[in-house]
Amino acid sequence: MDDVLIECSPGISGDMLLGAFYDLGVPKNVIEKPLIDLGLKDLYQLDFKESKSCSIRGIKAKVESINRSPIKRTWRSIKELILNGHLEDKLKKIIYEVFESLAIAEGKVHGIKSDEVHFHEIGAIDSLVDILGVCAALNYLNPNRVYCNEPMLGKGFVQTEHGKLSVPTPAVIELIRQKNIKVLSSLNSIDGELSTPTGIALLANLVDYLETPSKYSINSYGVGIGNLKFTFPNLVRVYKITSFEDFSINDKEQISPKCEEISIQEAWIDDQTPEDISNFVEKLRIEGAYDVSYQAINMKKNRIGFSIQVILPIEKKEFFRRLWFDYSNTIGVRERTQSRWILLRRRGEYSTTFGNIKVKQTLKPDGSIITKPENDEVLRLQLKHKMSTYEIRKIIKESGTKFKPFENWK
């Protein structure tokens, strides 16, 4: 299975990324399928055309809006469209996450709740086509890992439905802060919007590593051409690659458990239904909490409530504070910083008699490695083969060979 490397040259936008995936060989019907599944096929015309930027060839994706029953542009309405659509679960999840990150960023910028955000460029049909098409293309390629170099932002002004805004736009700034994305500034003396909110949101949610692998071979590539004219080629390349990262650890000092600071946030809530609490807990997990626990408790006036505790990366504590107040009824959150010692771990894939199985590995202080299959995989195999959990785990342990890491030890 290939990896994917996205090369911002120098920036990124949804249409350039879409053109590059098409040039890489992703069929147009794959790109359009989620749009058809969501009932949008009569609202746009999508064409891919050969183009050049400073004599470099590539593909330009062009979307034309057909003004026929235009969809509502609020995040609430777009969310309902996605969640109620006939999309496969994995694709639905990544599409939802891209749009949600844009909604949260716009809400922060305008000082309103994300559900109330009324998208402009982001909710227009061309951006819907870009986001759904890129997510579908990556889902079709199904890479092990997705790499990308740091994008550049540009400077100057861009005309939007909010009026003329400085570059980078407020939504781009918030997405970069929200997702802790590193950017390059060497070409920021160039006037123009090098990276759009749609492009940055796609990178923030689809890329595993915002760096290029130290060693890789190129199997094939596609080129997407942008609309802006510069003194240099304005394009995005997408490569299918085989990476040769060294995932081994030889330094004994690196094997030792590492200490890190984490943030713990908690609150007691007695005025929300169990269904709402369950949805909120899942939201916390989706947004990157290390772990979430909750339990029923007795509160004042003999009411049954819920105690919720979240362990999260310390750099996300401000973002998570906002989640509590946006997505739960609590009027206060307790927060503290703690240290924790953790063993290095990594996710990967084992080759077994059942086929490729997703597993986690833990590196012990003595250098030994503990491999454990993901519980979802065990359950899937248990139902498929009508065997006990013990039998499934035993067969995986005895037949597992050729571990393929998805990430570095961390």
Short mmCIF file of C-alpha atoms in Angstrom, two decimals:
data_model
loop_
_atom_site.label_atom_id
_atom_site.label_comp_id
_atom_site.label_asym_id
_atom_site.label_seq_id
_atom_site.Cartn_x
_atom_site.Cartn_y
_atom_site.Cartn_z
CA MET A 1 0.00 0.00 0.00
CA ASP A 2 1.43 3.41 -1.01
CA ASP A 3 1.89 6.51 1.09
CA VAL A 4 0.79 9.92 -0.21
CA LEU A 5 2.94 13.06 -0.22
CA ILE A 6 1.30 16.45 -0.87
CA GLU A 7 3.67 19.16 -2.04
CA CYS A 8 2.53 22.76 -1.56
CA SER A 9 4.31 24.80 -4.22
CA PRO A 10 4.11 27.22 -2.54
CA GLY A 11 0.57 27.14 -1.06
CA ILE A 12 -2.57 25.04 -1.07
CA SER A 13 -6.20 25.35 -2.17
CA GLY A 14 -9.03 22.88 -2.52
CA ASP A 15 -9.33 23.14 -6.31
CA MET A 16 -5.57 22.69 -6.86
CA LEU A 17 -5.57 19.63 -4.63
CA LEU A 18 -8.59 18.23 -6.47
CA GLY A 19 -6.89 18.75 -9.84
CA ALA A 20 -3.75 17.02 -8.60
CA PHE A 21 -5.68 13.94 -7.40
CA TYR A 22 -7.46 13.71 -10.76
CA ASP A 23 -4.12 14.00 -12.58
CA LEU A 24 -2.77 11.26 -10.29
CA GLY A 25 -5.42 8.93 -11.67
CA VAL A 26 -8.41 9.16 -9.33
CA PRO A 27 -11.48 8.63 -11.58
CA LYS A 28 -13.96 11.48 -11.92
CA ASN A 29 -16.84 9.20 -10.91
CA VAL A 30 -15.07 8.50 -7.59
CA ILE A 31 -14.70 12.24 -6.97
CA GLU A 32 -18.36 12.93 -7.79
CA LYS A 33 -19.93 9.95 -6.03
CA PRO A 34 -20.33 11.62 -2.57
CA LEU A 35 -21.78 14.70 -4.27
CA ILE A 36 -24.36 12.53 -6.00
CA ASP A 37 -25.03 10.61 -2.78
CA LEU A 38 -25.77 13.91 -1.01
CA GLY A 39 -28.17 15.05 -3.75
CA LEU A 40 -25.94 17.83 -5.11
CA LYS A 41 -25.43 16.58 -8.68
CA ASP A 42 -27.79 19.17 -10.23
CA LEU A 43 -26.13 22.15 -8.51
CA TYR A 44 -22.76 22.18 -10.27
CA GLN A 45 -20.74 21.35 -13.37
CA LEU A 46 -17.24 19.92 -12.72
CA ASP A 47 -14.60 19.86 -15.46
CA PHE A 48 -10.91 18.94 -15.45
CA LYS A 49 -8.82 20.65 -18.11
CA GLU A 50 -5.16 20.54 -19.12
CA SER A 51 -3.46 23.80 -18.13
CA LYS A 52 -0.03 25.33 -17.55
CA SER A 53 1.58 27.56 -14.97
CA CYS A 54 4.90 29.10 -16.05
CA SER A 55 5.15 26.40 -18.74
CA ILE A 56 4.59 23.55 -16.23
CA ARG A 57 1.63 21.35 -17.22
CA GLY A 58 -1.05 20.11 -14.89
CA ILE A 59 -4.78 19.86 -14.41
CA LYS A 60 -7.08 22.73 -13.49
CA ALA A 61 -10.33 21.78 -11.73
CA LYS A 62 -13.18 24.10 -12.68
CA VAL A 63 -16.53 24.16 -10.89
CA GLU A 64 -19.48 26.13 -12.25
CA SER A 65 -22.51 26.73 -10.07
CA ILE A 66 -25.93 25.96 -11.54
CA ASN A 67 -28.40 28.25 -9.76
CA ARG A 68 -31.08 25.71 -9.12
CA SER A 69 -32.47 25.37 -5.55
CA PRO A 70 -29.29 26.58 -3.86
CA ILE A 71 -28.54 24.87 -0.55
CA LYS A 72 -28.45 26.68 2.77
CA ARG A 73 -24.98 27.68 3.84
CA THR A 74 -25.08 27.36 7.64
CA TRP A 75 -22.91 24.76 9.34
CA ARG A 76 -26.07 23.33 10.93
CA SER A 77 -27.65 22.68 7.51
CA ILE A 78 -24.42 21.37 5.96
CA LYS A 79 -23.93 19.12 9.00
CA GLU A 80 -27.42 17.64 8.56
CA LEU A 81 -26.73 17.12 4.87
CA ILE A 82 -23.54 15.16 5.66
CA LEU A 83 -24.88 13.13 8.58
CA ASN A 84 -28.12 12.17 6.80
CA GLY A 85 -26.42 11.38 3.50
CA HIS A 86 -25.77 7.89 2.16
CA LEU A 87 -21.98 7.95 2.61
CA GLU A 88 -19.75 5.18 3.87
CA ASP A 89 -18.81 5.75 7.51
CA LYS A 90 -15.08 6.41 7.00
CA LEU A 91 -15.69 8.96 4.25
CA LYS A 92 -18.51 10.62 6.19
CA LYS A 93 -16.21 11.04 9.20
CA ILE A 94 -13.40 12.79 7.33
CA ILE A 95 -15.79 15.07 5.41
CA TYR A 96 -17.52 16.00 8.67
CA GLU A 97 -14.20 16.77 10.38
CA VAL A 98 -13.02 19.08 7.59
CA PHE A 99 -16.24 21.11 7.63
CA GLU A 100 -16.42 21.15 11.41
CA SER A 101 -12.89 22.56 11.73
CA LEU A 102 -13.88 25.34 9.32
CA ALA A 103 -17.06 26.02 11.32
CA ILE A 104 -15.16 26.20 14.62
CA ALA A 105 -12.59 28.53 13.07
CA GLU A 106 -15.24 30.83 11.57
CA GLY A 107 -17.18 30.81 14.86
CA LYS A 108 -14.06 31.85 16.76
CA VAL A 109 -13.29 34.59 14.24
CA HIS A 110 -16.82 36.04 14.35
CA GLY A 111 -17.51 35.38 18.04
CA ILE A 112 -20.51 33.10 17.52
CA LYS A 113 -21.34 29.43 18.09
CA SER A 114 -20.09 27.14 15.34
CA ASP A 115 -23.63 25.85 14.61
CA GLU A 116 -24.69 29.42 13.84
CA VAL A 117 -21.86 30.07 11.38
CA HIS A 118 -23.19 31.15 8.00
CA PHE A 119 -20.58 30.13 5.47
CA HIS A 120 -19.82 32.23 2.45
CA GLU A 121 -16.98 30.98 0.26
CA ILE A 122 -16.81 27.86 2.42
CA GLY A 123 -20.46 26.99 1.89
CA ALA A 124 -20.54 27.82 -1.80
CA ILE A 125 -20.98 24.90 -4.15
CA ASP A 126 -17.42 25.06 -5.50
CA SER A 127 -15.96 24.61 -2.02
CA LEU A 128 -18.40 21.78 -1.32
CA VAL A 129 -17.20 20.07 -4.50
CA ASP A 130 -13.54 20.64 -3.55
CA ILE A 131 -13.88 19.27 -0.02
CA LEU A 132 -16.08 16.27 -0.85
CA GLY A 133 -14.01 15.48 -3.94
CA VAL A 134 -10.63 15.61 -2.18
CA CYS A 135 -11.89 13.51 0.75
CA ALA A 136 -13.33 10.94 -1.70
CA ALA A 137 -10.05 10.85 -3.67
CA LEU A 138 -7.95 10.20 -0.57
CA ASN A 139 -10.44 7.62 0.67
CA TYR A 140 -10.17 5.88 -2.72
CA LEU A 141 -6.35 5.83 -2.60
CA ASN A 142 -6.44 4.60 1.03
CA PRO A 143 -2.76 5.38 1.80
CA ASN A 144 -0.88 4.15 4.85
CA ARG A 145 0.27 7.65 5.72
CA VAL A 146 -0.21 11.15 4.32
CA TYR A 147 2.74 13.55 4.36
CA CYS A 148 2.85 17.23 3.42
CA ASN A 149 5.46 19.99 3.48
CA GLU A 150 4.67 23.21 5.35
CA PRO A 151 2.52 25.58 3.26
CA MET A 152 3.11 29.30 2.66
CA LEU A 153 0.39 31.89 3.18
CA GLY A 154 1.21 35.00 1.14
CA LYS A 155 0.25 38.60 1.92
CA GLY A 156 -1.84 41.48 0.65
CA PHE A 157 -5.63 41.42 0.34
CA VAL A 158 -8.31 39.14 -1.05
CA GLN A 159 -11.90 40.01 -1.98
CA THR A 160 -14.50 37.88 -0.15
CA GLU A 161 -18.21 38.04 0.64
CA HIS A 162 -17.14 39.57 3.97
CA GLY A 163 -15.48 42.33 1.95
CA LYS A 164 -11.77 42.86 1.40
CA LEU A 165 -9.69 40.89 3.94
CA SER A 166 -5.97 40.86 4.61
CA VAL A 167 -3.95 37.73 3.78
CA PRO A 168 -3.76 35.37 5.57
CA THR A 169 -7.49 35.59 6.22
CA PRO A 170 -8.82 35.29 9.80
CA ALA A 171 -10.13 31.75 9.18
CA VAL A 172 -6.71 30.58 7.96
CA ILE A 173 -5.01 32.11 11.02
CA GLU A 174 -7.47 30.37 13.38
CA LEU A 175 -7.13 27.00 11.61
CA ILE A 176 -3.34 27.21 11.89
CA ARG A 177 -3.59 28.06 15.58
CA GLN A 178 -6.31 25.51 16.24
CA LYS A 179 -4.45 22.62 14.61
CA ASN A 180 -0.92 23.82 15.53
CA ILE A 181 0.21 23.86 11.89
CA LYS A 182 3.71 25.04 11.03
CA VAL A 183 3.96 27.36 8.01
CA LEU A 184 6.82 28.83 5.99
CA SER A 185 7.31 32.54 5.49
CA SER A 186 10.08 32.84 2.89
CA LEU A 187 7.66 33.77 0.11
CA ASN A 188 5.29 35.85 2.20
CA SER A 189 6.60 38.91 0.40
CA ILE A 190 4.53 37.73 -2.58
CA ASP A 191 1.19 39.49 -2.92
CA GLY A 192 -1.67 37.03 -3.12
CA GLU A 193 -3.54 34.38 -1.17
CA LEU A 194 -1.19 31.40 -1.44
CA SER A 195 -3.25 29.18 0.90
CA THR A 196 -7.05 29.29 1.23
CA PRO A 197 -9.19 28.31 4.24
CA THR A 198 -10.46 25.25 2.34
CA GLY A 199 -6.93 24.14 1.47
CA ILE A 200 -5.64 24.59 5.04
CA ALA A 201 -8.68 22.79 6.51
CA LEU A 202 -8.07 19.83 4.21
CA LEU A 203 -4.41 19.64 5.23
CA ALA A 204 -5.24 20.04 8.91
CA ASN A 205 -7.59 17.05 8.90
CA LEU A 206 -6.19 14.70 6.25
CA VAL A 207 -2.41 14.90 6.77
CA ASP A 208 -0.63 12.65 9.27
CA TYR A 209 2.80 14.33 9.10
CA LEU A 210 3.47 17.97 8.19
CA GLU A 211 6.92 17.06 6.93
CA THR A 212 8.38 15.05 4.08
CA PRO A 213 9.78 11.59 4.81
CA SER A 214 13.57 11.52 5.09
CA LYS A 215 13.85 8.85 2.39
CA TYR A 216 11.26 7.77 -0.20
CA SER A 217 10.75 6.68 -3.80
CA ILE A 218 8.15 8.17 -6.17
CA ASN A 219 5.74 5.74 -7.81
CA SER A 220 3.51 8.26 -9.62
CA TYR A 221 2.34 11.85 -9.26
CA GLY A 222 -0.29 14.37 -10.30
CA VAL A 223 -0.17 18.15 -10.73
CA GLY A 224 -2.95 20.61 -9.90
CA ILE A 225 -2.78 24.14 -11.36
CA GLY A 226 -4.07 27.23 -9.53
CA ASN A 227 -5.81 30.30 -10.93
CA LEU A 228 -3.45 33.00 -9.65
CA LYS A 229 -0.54 34.16 -11.82
CA PHE A 230 2.87 34.50 -10.17
CA THR A 231 6.46 34.78 -11.39
CA PHE A 232 6.83 31.12 -10.36
CA PRO A 233 4.65 28.03 -11.02
CA ASN A 234 1.47 28.05 -8.92
CA LEU A 235 0.75 24.39 -8.43
CA VAL A 236 0.21 21.51 -6.01
CA ARG A 237 1.73 18.09 -6.58
CA VAL A 238 0.40 14.87 -5.08
CA TYR A 239 2.76 11.89 -5.11
CA LYS A 240 2.18 8.21 -4.54
CA ILE A 241 5.35 7.22 -2.71
CA THR A 242 7.01 4.39 -0.84
CA SER A 243 8.65 5.84 2.28
CA PHE A 244 11.68 4.24 3.91
CA GLU A 245 11.53 5.82 7.35
CA ASP A 246 13.75 4.26 10.00
CA PHE A 247 11.31 3.38 12.76
CA SER A 248 13.85 1.62 14.96
CA ILE A 249 15.17 2.98 18.25
CA ASN A 250 18.75 2.17 19.22
CA ASP A 251 19.38 4.87 21.80
CA LYS A 252 18.76 3.37 25.26
CA GLU A 253 17.91 6.82 26.60
CA GLN A 254 15.03 7.08 24.11
CA ILE A 255 13.61 3.75 25.29
CA SER A 256 13.05 5.06 28.81
CA PRO A 257 9.53 6.23 29.67
CA LYS A 258 9.11 9.90 28.85
CA CYS A 259 7.53 12.55 31.03
CA GLU A 260 5.11 15.09 29.63
CA GLU A 261 2.69 17.70 30.91
CA ILE A 262 -1.00 17.15 30.28
CA SER A 263 -4.15 19.11 31.08
CA ILE A 264 -7.09 17.64 32.97
CA GLN A 265 -10.49 19.31 32.69
CA GLU A 266 -13.64 18.21 34.48
CA ALA A 267 -17.16 19.31 35.34
CA TRP A 268 -20.36 18.01 36.92
CA ILE A 269 -23.52 18.41 34.84
CA ASP A 270 -27.08 17.73 36.05
CA ASP A 271 -29.26 19.35 33.38
CA GLN A 272 -28.49 17.32 30.22
CA THR A 273 -29.89 14.02 29.01
CA PRO A 274 -27.71 10.89 28.85
CA GLU A 275 -27.94 11.07 25.05
CA ASP A 276 -26.56 14.62 25.05
CA ILE A 277 -23.78 13.65 27.44
CA SER A 278 -22.87 10.69 25.23
CA ASN A 279 -22.69 12.94 22.16
CA PHE A 280 -20.56 15.48 24.03
CA VAL A 281 -18.13 12.81 25.22
CA GLU A 282 -17.76 11.53 21.66
CA LYS A 283 -17.12 15.09 20.49
CA LEU A 284 -14.29 15.42 23.02
CA ARG A 285 -12.72 12.20 21.77
CA ILE A 286 -13.00 13.23 18.11
CA GLU A 287 -11.28 16.55 18.86
CA GLY A 288 -8.19 14.78 20.19
CA ALA A 289 -8.67 14.08 23.90
CA TYR A 290 -6.25 11.44 25.15
CA ASP A 291 -9.10 9.91 27.12
CA VAL A 292 -12.54 10.77 28.53
CA SER A 293 -14.29 9.15 31.48
CA TYR A 294 -17.74 9.87 32.89
CA GLN A 295 -20.06 8.43 35.51
CA ALA A 296 -23.44 9.10 37.09
CA ILE A 297 -23.32 10.98 40.42
CA ASN A 298 -25.81 12.33 42.98
CA MET A 299 -25.89 16.12 43.00
CA LYS A 300 -27.76 18.89 44.81
CA LYS A 301 -31.53 18.66 45.22
CA ASN A 302 -31.13 14.87 44.88
CA ARG A 303 -30.67 15.13 41.13
CA ILE A 304 -28.74 12.55 39.14
CA GLY A 305 -25.94 14.16 37.15
CA PHE A 306 -22.73 13.23 35.35
CA SER A 307 -19.11 13.73 36.33
CA ILE A 308 -16.99 14.13 33.17
CA GLN A 309 -13.19 14.15 33.19
CA VAL A 310 -11.01 14.75 30.13
CA ILE A 311 -7.27 14.15 29.72
CA LEU A 312 -5.91 16.24 26.85
CA PRO A 313 -2.74 17.68 25.30
CA ILE A 314 -1.74 20.78 27.23
CA GLU A 315 -1.51 22.85 24.04
CA LYS A 316 -5.22 22.19 23.39
CA LYS A 317 -6.56 23.27 26.78
CA GLU A 318 -7.87 26.64 25.55
CA PHE A 319 -9.60 24.99 22.58
CA PHE A 320 -11.20 22.38 24.86
CA ARG A 321 -12.45 25.06 27.27
CA ARG A 322 -14.45 26.42 24.35
CA LEU A 323 -15.83 22.95 23.60
CA TRP A 324 -17.24 22.64 27.12
CA PHE A 325 -19.15 25.90 26.81
CA ASP A 326 -20.22 25.36 23.19
CA TYR A 327 -21.35 21.75 23.42
CA SER A 328 -22.45 21.18 27.03
CA ASN A 329 -24.68 22.96 29.57
CA THR A 330 -21.96 23.43 32.16
CA ILE A 331 -21.34 26.95 33.45
CA GLY A 332 -17.91 26.14 34.86
CA VAL A 333 -14.94 23.88 34.18
CA ARG A 334 -12.22 22.82 36.63
CA GLU A 335 -8.75 22.57 35.12
CA ARG A 336 -5.32 21.48 36.34
CA THR A 337 -1.95 20.63 34.86
CA GLN A 338 -0.29 17.33 35.75
CA SER A 339 2.74 15.32 34.73
CA ARG A 340 2.53 11.79 33.43
CA TRP A 341 5.12 9.14 32.54
CA ILE A 342 4.35 7.18 29.39
CA LEU A 343 5.96 4.37 27.42
CA LEU A 344 6.66 5.01 23.75
CA ARG A 345 4.03 3.57 21.44
CA ARG A 346 3.12 3.40 17.76
CA ARG A 347 0.27 2.15 15.57
CA GLY A 348 0.79 -0.21 12.67
CA GLU A 349 -0.30 -3.30 10.82
CA TYR A 350 0.50 -6.99 11.32
CA SER A 351 0.43 -9.60 8.57
CA THR A 352 -1.45 -12.65 9.95
CA THR A 353 -3.36 -15.69 8.73
CA PHE A 354 -6.46 -13.45 8.96
CA GLY A 355 -4.83 -10.91 6.64
CA ASN A 356 -3.51 -7.48 7.67
CA ILE A 357 -4.56 -6.58 11.24
CA LYS A 358 -4.29 -3.14 12.87
CA VAL A 359 -2.24 -3.29 16.06
CA LYS A 360 -0.54 -1.09 18.67
CA GLN A 361 3.01 -1.60 19.87
CA THR A 362 4.44 -0.49 23.22
CA LEU A 363 8.19 -0.18 23.86
CA LYS A 364 9.17 -1.40 27.33
CA PRO A 365 12.17 0.09 29.23
CA ASP A 366 14.21 -3.08 28.63
CA GLY A 367 13.81 -2.70 24.86
CA SER A 368 11.19 -5.43 24.45
CA ILE A 369 8.09 -4.69 22.36
CA ILE A 370 4.53 -5.61 23.32
CA THR A 371 2.15 -5.96 20.36
CA LYS A 372 -1.60 -5.86 20.92
CA PRO A 373 -4.33 -6.08 18.25
CA GLU A 374 -6.91 -3.32 18.17
CA ASN A 375 -10.10 -4.45 19.92
CA ASP A 376 -12.25 -3.44 16.93
CA GLU A 377 -10.23 -5.86 14.80
CA VAL A 378 -10.64 -8.67 17.32
CA LEU A 379 -14.41 -8.12 17.44
CA ARG A 380 -14.65 -8.02 13.64
CA LEU A 381 -12.76 -11.31 13.32
CA GLN A 382 -14.74 -12.89 16.15
CA LEU A 383 -18.02 -12.19 14.37
CA LYS A 384 -16.67 -13.22 10.97
CA HIS A 385 -15.06 -16.51 12.02
CA LYS A 386 -17.38 -17.35 14.97
CA MET A 387 -14.44 -17.91 17.30
CA SER A 388 -13.77 -16.80 20.87
CA THR A 389 -11.74 -13.70 21.69
CA TYR A 390 -9.06 -15.92 23.22
CA GLU A 391 -8.75 -17.97 20.01
CA ILE A 392 -8.57 -14.86 17.82
CA ARG A 393 -5.83 -13.26 19.92
CA LYS A 394 -3.88 -16.55 20.08
CA ILE A 395 -3.90 -16.96 16.30
CA ILE A 396 -2.86 -13.33 15.75
CA LYS A 397 0.00 -13.71 18.24
CA GLU A 398 1.25 -16.97 16.72
CA SER A 399 0.92 -16.01 13.06
CA GLY A 400 1.75 -12.29 13.19
CA THR A 401 4.75 -11.31 11.03
CA LYS A 402 6.00 -8.36 8.98
CA PHE A 403 4.93 -5.47 11.19
CA LYS A 404 4.39 -2.31 9.13
CA PRO A 405 4.38 0.93 11.18
CA PHE A 406 1.97 3.75 10.41
CA GLU A 407 3.95 6.26 12.49
CA ASN A 408 7.15 6.84 14.45
CA TRP A 409 7.49 5.92 18.11
CA LYS A 410 5.93 8.70 20.16
#
